[in-house]
Amino acid sequence: MATRWGLCGAGKISNDFSVALKTLPPGDHQIAVVASRSLERAQEFAKRHGIPKAYGSYEELASDPDIDIVYVGVLHTQHWKVGLLFLKAGKNVLCEKPFAMNSRQVQDLVAAAKRNDVFLMEAIWSRCFPVHAEVRRLLAEEAVGEVKLVKAYFGSPQLHIPRSVAKELGGGALLDIGVYCLQFVLMVFRGERPLSIQASGVLLDSGVDESVVVALKFSRNRIAFCAFSISARLPNDAVICGTKGSIKVLGPMHCPTTLVVNDKETEYPLPEPSLPMNFTNSTGLRYEAEEVRQCLLKGLKESPLMPLAESVLLTEVMDEIRKQVGVVFSQDSQ
């Protein structure tokens, strides 16, 4: 039986998600419907991707009995409200990152999923890539000894993109791309809460963060360093340094295809897309979709690759970083 997807949002990421699903067996995944706040936009999207149904409201999607899971690909300022709509309607949800604007909103989503006994996952697609699976395997085997230091960098010049710089659109480096560096650190340290967080950053005139550096200290004298920026191009790689060697995830670290373990390089190629893509290596969204399918088949309510408790912790870490660098969103006082 194919997992029947409903898409919430007809933007760039939903486009890439749809194209990525086409690289998987059609008997396993099917997009049954797309919903947008504009019916015309939804119809155009449906035509382009061969989707049978299009809705002009999210409410219609929430009341459609024929879908197994909703993929939420709208602007992250909308994640909380739209996520709650679907969860309260008893729908399983895969919600794009960042899960919501702050940890209070994330806890609301988690509570709603538990109350309604449905599956919920934050779409940290990185976790589902073969490179990240291999990193977890190597760490479990202590292939590089005891991990002492983790570094993760992500910088991409995007000051020309309104959603990256506007405060009312949830802009800033942290929520958009810094989240990838921080989730990597938490994955390496197995969801452990850092003992201390020290962040320093510079803000744009709009009040969102342009560039941020973060030092995190963990138990047993282990540390992590992250740098992310929406004004500068950074190496976009991640390095795990242990007492017996190192593991390097080559850029783009958030959707990687190359892993270097003690100077030995391994490639994990991605399938070619059938339509133009908006983001780097987007056919890799297939791994996340397949992870969701496997969870649903097993009757799980969350993914072991990105547990809900870790999504909460990730957002709490980001809340603390925002507090230290001085970024406040209207959602923080609601």
Tab-separated table of C-alpha atoms in Angstrom:
chain	number	residue	atom	x	y	z
A	1	MET	CA	0.000	0.000	0.000
A	2	ALA	CA	1.326	3.413	-0.959
A	3	THR	CA	1.690	6.047	1.735
A	4	ARG	CA	-0.728	8.778	0.633
A	5	TRP	CA	0.690	12.257	1.182
A	6	GLY	CA	-1.132	15.560	1.456
A	7	LEU	CA	1.023	18.622	0.796
A	8	CYS	CA	0.341	21.764	2.814
A	9	GLY	CA	1.875	24.610	0.817
A	10	ALA	CA	2.701	24.895	-2.890
A	11	GLY	CA	6.032	26.687	-2.596
A	12	LYS	CA	9.654	25.856	-3.380
A	13	ILE	CA	10.220	23.179	-0.748
A	14	SER	CA	6.949	21.381	-1.611
A	15	ASN	CA	8.089	21.368	-5.242
A	16	ASP	CA	11.366	19.702	-4.287
A	17	PHE	CA	9.639	17.251	-1.956
A	18	SER	CA	7.283	16.214	-4.779
A	19	VAL	CA	10.166	15.699	-7.217
A	20	ALA	CA	12.093	13.707	-4.567
A	21	LEU	CA	9.111	11.374	-4.007
A	22	LYS	CA	9.197	10.510	-7.719
A	23	THR	CA	12.620	8.882	-7.176
A	24	LEU	CA	10.952	6.308	-4.879
A	25	PRO	CA	8.792	3.343	-6.003
A	26	PRO	CA	5.297	4.647	-6.932
A	27	GLY	CA	3.817	1.678	-5.069
A	28	ASP	CA	5.317	3.096	-1.845
A	29	HIS	CA	4.568	6.836	-2.049
A	30	GLN	CA	1.824	8.840	-3.673
A	31	ILE	CA	0.912	12.522	-3.381
A	32	ALA	CA	-2.874	12.490	-3.246
A	33	VAL	CA	-3.562	16.190	-2.755
A	34	VAL	CA	-1.920	19.615	-2.510
A	35	ALA	CA	-3.400	22.535	-0.555
A	36	SER	CA	-2.522	26.213	-0.779
A	37	ARG	CA	-4.256	29.347	0.432
A	38	SER	CA	-4.684	30.115	-3.273
A	39	LEU	CA	-6.715	27.513	-5.185
A	40	GLU	CA	-5.190	28.698	-8.449
A	41	ARG	CA	-1.699	28.122	-7.094
A	42	ALA	CA	-2.637	24.673	-5.797
A	43	GLN	CA	-4.160	23.726	-9.173
A	44	GLU	CA	-1.068	24.898	-11.051
A	45	PHE	CA	1.146	22.889	-8.676
A	46	ALA	CA	-1.068	19.800	-9.007
A	47	LYS	CA	-0.925	20.006	-12.800
A	48	ARG	CA	2.867	20.340	-12.820
A	49	HIS	CA	3.381	17.348	-10.517
A	50	GLY	CA	0.511	15.121	-11.653
A	51	ILE	CA	-1.359	15.352	-8.324
A	52	PRO	CA	-5.051	14.331	-8.564
A	53	LYS	CA	-6.545	16.845	-6.092
A	54	ALA	CA	-6.006	20.531	-5.244
A	55	TYR	CA	-7.521	22.547	-2.382
A	56	GLY	CA	-7.655	26.304	-1.849
A	57	SER	CA	-7.533	26.031	1.952
A	58	TYR	CA	-5.648	24.056	4.603
A	59	GLU	CA	-8.945	23.276	6.356
A	60	GLU	CA	-10.087	21.193	3.363
A	61	LEU	CA	-6.868	19.187	3.572
A	62	ALA	CA	-7.356	18.696	7.324
A	63	SER	CA	-10.796	17.158	6.721
A	64	ASP	CA	-9.739	14.901	3.806
A	65	PRO	CA	-10.113	11.284	5.036
A	66	ASP	CA	-7.988	9.803	2.230
A	67	ILE	CA	-4.502	10.872	3.298
A	68	ASP	CA	-2.053	9.117	5.588
A	69	ILE	CA	0.212	12.059	6.402
A	70	VAL	CA	0.473	15.806	5.825
A	71	TYR	CA	3.763	17.384	4.783
A	72	VAL	CA	3.811	20.964	6.115
A	73	GLY	CA	5.958	23.090	3.804
A	74	VAL	CA	4.720	26.601	4.606
A	75	LEU	CA	6.662	29.538	6.074
A	76	HIS	CA	7.929	28.664	9.560
A	77	THR	CA	5.966	31.489	11.191
A	78	GLN	CA	2.898	29.422	10.211
A	79	HIS	CA	4.118	26.008	11.440
A	80	TRP	CA	2.556	26.231	14.897
A	81	LYS	CA	-0.912	27.298	13.761
A	82	VAL	CA	-1.076	25.022	10.712
A	83	GLY	CA	0.537	22.102	12.574
A	84	LEU	CA	-2.091	22.326	15.333
A	85	LEU	CA	-4.871	22.420	12.722
A	86	PHE	CA	-3.773	19.060	11.280
A	87	LEU	CA	-2.888	17.395	14.583
A	88	LYS	CA	-6.269	18.331	16.094
A	89	ALA	CA	-7.910	16.867	12.977
A	90	GLY	CA	-6.163	13.567	13.791
A	91	LYS	CA	-3.643	13.776	10.964
A	92	ASN	CA	-0.083	12.454	11.018
A	93	VAL	CA	2.327	15.326	10.342
A	94	LEU	CA	5.821	15.821	8.931
A	95	CYS	CA	6.584	19.505	9.563
A	96	GLU	CA	9.431	21.391	7.921
A	97	LYS	CA	12.193	22.777	10.089
A	98	PRO	CA	12.358	24.823	12.225
A	99	PHE	CA	9.460	23.070	13.943
A	100	ALA	CA	8.091	26.380	15.217
A	101	MET	CA	9.269	29.822	16.318
A	102	ASN	CA	10.151	28.905	19.916
A	103	SER	CA	10.139	25.987	22.356
A	104	ARG	CA	6.723	26.859	23.793
A	105	GLN	CA	5.164	26.463	20.337
A	106	VAL	CA	7.077	23.210	19.777
A	107	GLN	CA	5.808	21.834	23.096
A	108	ASP	CA	2.256	22.724	21.993
A	109	LEU	CA	2.714	20.667	18.808
A	110	VAL	CA	4.192	17.705	20.697
A	111	ALA	CA	1.370	17.792	23.258
A	112	ALA	CA	-1.266	17.945	20.486
A	113	ALA	CA	0.300	14.937	18.725
A	114	LYS	CA	0.267	12.923	21.949
A	115	ARG	CA	-3.292	13.983	22.792
A	116	ASN	CA	-4.549	12.938	19.363
A	117	ASP	CA	-2.354	9.819	19.196
A	118	VAL	CA	-0.820	10.730	15.822
A	119	PHE	CA	2.653	10.652	14.301
A	120	LEU	CA	4.681	13.871	14.349
A	121	MET	CA	8.189	14.583	13.115
A	122	GLU	CA	10.277	17.681	12.517
A	123	ALA	CA	11.624	17.460	8.965
A	124	ILE	CA	15.331	17.545	9.797
A	125	TRP	CA	16.030	15.697	6.537
A	126	SER	CA	19.785	15.586	7.275
A	127	ARG	CA	19.207	12.850	9.865
A	128	CYS	CA	17.818	10.505	7.210
A	129	PHE	CA	20.736	10.753	4.749
A	130	PRO	CA	22.976	7.670	4.335
A	131	VAL	CA	25.990	9.821	5.334
A	132	HIS	CA	24.403	10.624	8.706
A	133	ALA	CA	23.428	6.963	9.204
A	134	GLU	CA	27.072	6.021	8.651
A	135	VAL	CA	28.223	8.751	11.088
A	136	ARG	CA	25.921	7.307	13.776
A	137	ARG	CA	27.240	3.792	13.091
A	138	LEU	CA	30.864	4.937	13.351
A	139	LEU	CA	30.158	6.790	16.602
A	140	ALA	CA	28.416	3.746	18.089
A	141	GLU	CA	31.523	1.673	17.254
A	142	GLU	CA	33.805	4.414	18.655
A	143	ALA	CA	35.642	4.340	15.318
A	144	VAL	CA	37.482	7.594	16.144
A	145	GLY	CA	37.798	6.943	19.884
A	146	GLU	CA	36.145	9.295	22.323
A	147	VAL	CA	34.659	12.387	20.680
A	148	LYS	CA	36.215	15.553	22.087
A	149	LEU	CA	35.234	18.319	19.675
A	150	VAL	CA	32.550	18.861	17.029
A	151	LYS	CA	32.578	21.740	14.531
A	152	ALA	CA	29.785	22.652	12.135
A	153	TYR	CA	29.624	25.573	9.709
A	154	PHE	CA	26.875	26.794	7.410
A	155	GLY	CA	26.965	30.105	5.578
A	156	SER	CA	25.047	31.112	2.490
A	157	PRO	CA	24.687	34.688	1.144
A	158	GLN	CA	20.928	35.266	1.120
A	159	LEU	CA	20.423	38.860	2.194
A	160	HIS	CA	18.543	39.368	-1.103
A	161	ILE	CA	15.820	36.900	-0.038
A	162	PRO	CA	12.938	38.611	1.849
A	163	ARG	CA	12.086	35.610	4.078
A	164	SER	CA	15.743	35.450	5.204
A	165	VAL	CA	15.889	39.026	6.459
A	166	ALA	CA	12.353	40.058	7.456
A	167	LYS	CA	11.528	39.646	11.127
A	168	GLU	CA	7.800	39.115	10.509
A	169	LEU	CA	8.712	36.194	8.192
A	170	GLY	CA	10.870	34.581	10.895
A	171	GLY	CA	14.140	35.579	9.223
A	172	GLY	CA	17.721	35.214	10.451
A	173	ALA	CA	20.556	32.730	10.107
A	174	LEU	CA	19.740	30.682	13.216
A	175	LEU	CA	16.246	29.405	12.398
A	176	ASP	CA	16.918	28.922	8.702
A	177	ILE	CA	20.376	27.339	8.540
A	178	GLY	CA	21.941	27.410	12.024
A	179	VAL	CA	19.407	24.760	13.022
A	180	TYR	CA	21.343	22.284	10.819
A	181	CYS	CA	24.622	22.864	12.658
A	182	LEU	CA	22.973	22.514	16.060
A	183	GLN	CA	21.007	19.376	15.170
A	184	PHE	CA	24.288	17.801	13.987
A	185	VAL	CA	25.956	18.540	17.331
A	186	LEU	CA	22.970	17.098	19.235
A	187	MET	CA	23.001	14.000	17.021
A	188	VAL	CA	26.698	13.388	17.774
A	189	PHE	CA	26.103	13.846	21.504
A	190	ARG	CA	22.943	11.696	21.363
A	191	GLY	CA	20.424	14.291	22.416
A	192	GLU	CA	22.331	15.313	25.526
A	193	ARG	CA	21.551	18.752	26.939
A	194	PRO	CA	24.605	21.041	26.794
A	195	LEU	CA	25.992	22.183	30.171
A	196	SER	CA	26.588	25.668	28.800
A	197	ILE	CA	25.865	27.708	25.684
A	198	GLN	CA	27.809	30.831	24.738
A	199	ALA	CA	26.638	32.707	21.673
A	200	SER	CA	27.770	35.888	19.993
A	201	GLY	CA	26.233	37.395	16.896
A	202	VAL	CA	25.589	40.429	14.742
A	203	LEU	CA	22.096	41.566	13.803
A	204	LEU	CA	20.659	43.156	10.683
A	205	ASP	CA	18.731	46.432	10.929
A	206	SER	CA	15.543	44.349	10.761
A	207	GLY	CA	16.455	42.807	14.154
A	208	VAL	CA	17.250	39.283	12.951
A	209	ASP	CA	20.644	37.589	13.219
A	210	GLU	CA	22.994	37.904	10.239
A	211	SER	CA	25.910	35.854	11.604
A	212	VAL	CA	26.295	33.873	14.826
A	213	VAL	CA	29.004	31.794	16.502
A	214	VAL	CA	28.095	29.370	19.300
A	215	ALA	CA	30.278	27.407	21.712
A	216	LEU	CA	28.580	24.517	23.526
A	217	LYS	CA	30.051	22.588	26.425
A	218	PHE	CA	28.914	19.024	27.175
A	219	SER	CA	29.660	16.543	29.958
A	220	ARG	CA	33.044	14.766	30.113
A	221	ASN	CA	34.918	17.829	28.800
A	222	ARG	CA	33.449	17.635	25.297
A	223	ILE	CA	32.836	20.818	23.313
A	224	ALA	CA	31.208	21.935	20.075
A	225	PHE	CA	31.565	25.025	17.933
A	226	CYS	CA	29.074	26.256	15.327
A	227	ALA	CA	29.172	29.242	12.992
A	228	PHE	CA	26.384	30.240	10.612
A	229	SER	CA	25.687	33.254	8.454
A	230	ILE	CA	23.251	34.560	5.842
A	231	SER	CA	25.792	37.105	4.580
A	232	ALA	CA	28.936	35.008	4.014
A	233	ARG	CA	29.761	31.746	2.299
A	234	LEU	CA	31.223	29.323	4.865
A	235	PRO	CA	32.784	25.869	4.270
A	236	ASN	CA	29.400	24.249	5.084
A	237	ASP	CA	31.063	21.143	6.474
A	238	ALA	CA	31.052	19.368	9.829
A	239	VAL	CA	33.940	17.676	11.630
A	240	ILE	CA	33.917	15.242	14.547
A	241	CYS	CA	37.302	15.050	16.267
A	242	GLY	CA	38.035	12.066	18.497
A	243	THR	CA	40.975	10.691	20.450
A	244	LYS	CA	41.754	8.256	17.593
A	245	GLY	CA	40.857	10.185	14.456
A	246	SER	CA	38.233	12.301	12.745
A	247	ILE	CA	35.026	12.093	10.743
A	248	LYS	CA	34.360	14.858	8.234
A	249	VAL	CA	31.021	15.451	6.536
A	250	LEU	CA	31.883	17.445	3.426
A	251	GLY	CA	29.678	20.344	2.387
A	252	PRO	CA	26.803	20.676	2.024
A	253	MET	CA	26.739	19.184	5.530
A	254	HIS	CA	22.947	19.492	5.817
A	255	CYS	CA	22.337	17.272	2.748
A	256	PRO	CA	25.680	15.478	2.316
A	257	THR	CA	26.893	12.968	-0.257
A	258	THR	CA	30.549	12.671	0.833
A	259	LEU	CA	32.069	11.364	4.061
A	260	VAL	CA	35.767	11.354	4.978
A	261	VAL	CA	36.838	9.034	7.809
A	262	ASN	CA	40.537	9.350	8.743
A	263	ASP	CA	41.310	10.622	5.205
A	264	LYS	CA	39.337	7.813	3.500
A	265	GLU	CA	36.628	9.334	1.308
A	266	THR	CA	33.301	7.636	0.462
A	267	GLU	CA	30.616	8.930	-1.923
A	268	TYR	CA	26.864	8.402	-1.483
A	269	PRO	CA	25.377	9.654	-4.777
A	270	LEU	CA	21.819	10.934	-5.089
A	271	PRO	CA	19.354	10.098	-7.863
A	272	GLU	CA	18.848	12.727	-10.574
A	273	PRO	CA	15.673	14.840	-10.372
A	274	SER	CA	13.036	14.611	-13.113
A	275	LEU	CA	12.123	18.318	-12.787
A	276	PRO	CA	14.131	21.443	-11.847
A	277	MET	CA	14.882	21.819	-8.126
A	278	ASN	CA	15.084	24.918	-5.908
A	279	PHE	CA	17.533	23.695	-3.280
A	280	THR	CA	20.816	21.774	-3.244
A	281	ASN	CA	20.612	17.954	-3.286
A	282	SER	CA	16.844	18.091	-2.830
A	283	THR	CA	16.240	14.575	-4.158
A	284	GLY	CA	17.623	13.621	-0.731
A	285	LEU	CA	14.201	14.493	0.694
A	286	ARG	CA	13.356	10.941	-0.427
A	287	TYR	CA	15.195	9.546	2.629
A	288	GLU	CA	13.026	11.528	5.020
A	289	ALA	CA	9.838	10.461	3.208
A	290	GLU	CA	10.885	6.811	3.383
A	291	GLU	CA	11.745	7.148	7.095
A	292	VAL	CA	8.211	8.461	7.705
A	293	ARG	CA	6.704	5.574	5.709
A	294	GLN	CA	8.656	3.025	7.759
A	295	CYS	CA	7.548	4.666	11.033
A	296	LEU	CA	3.887	4.612	9.956
A	297	LEU	CA	4.132	0.955	8.883
A	298	LYS	CA	5.513	0.112	12.330
A	299	GLY	CA	2.797	2.110	14.088
A	300	LEU	CA	5.308	4.538	15.609
A	301	LYS	CA	4.207	8.004	16.728
A	302	GLU	CA	7.648	9.576	16.333
A	303	SER	CA	10.864	8.837	14.477
A	304	PRO	CA	13.822	7.341	16.345
A	305	LEU	CA	16.076	9.376	13.999
A	306	MET	CA	14.572	12.694	15.133
A	307	PRO	CA	12.699	12.074	18.411
A	308	LEU	CA	10.278	14.741	19.609
A	309	ALA	CA	12.251	15.256	22.839
A	310	GLU	CA	15.251	16.181	20.710
A	311	SER	CA	13.194	18.649	18.663
A	312	VAL	CA	12.151	20.285	21.945
A	313	LEU	CA	15.781	20.415	23.134
A	314	LEU	CA	16.954	21.803	19.781
A	315	THR	CA	14.427	24.633	20.018
A	316	GLU	CA	15.337	25.332	23.656
A	317	VAL	CA	18.984	25.663	22.594
A	318	MET	CA	17.928	28.056	19.812
A	319	ASP	CA	15.794	30.078	22.241
A	320	GLU	CA	18.848	30.525	24.469
A	321	ILE	CA	21.048	31.554	21.518
A	322	ARG	CA	18.445	34.116	20.409
A	323	LYS	CA	18.263	35.461	23.956
A	324	GLN	CA	22.048	35.922	24.063
A	325	VAL	CA	22.328	37.606	20.670
A	326	GLY	CA	19.163	39.690	21.186
A	327	VAL	CA	16.672	38.368	18.611
A	328	VAL	CA	13.042	38.597	19.745
A	329	PHE	CA	10.068	37.549	17.620
A	330	SER	CA	6.457	38.643	18.214
A	331	GLN	CA	5.611	34.950	18.853
A	332	ASP	CA	7.810	35.037	21.989
A	333	SER	CA	5.301	37.202	23.860
A	334	GLN	CA	2.122	35.549	22.587
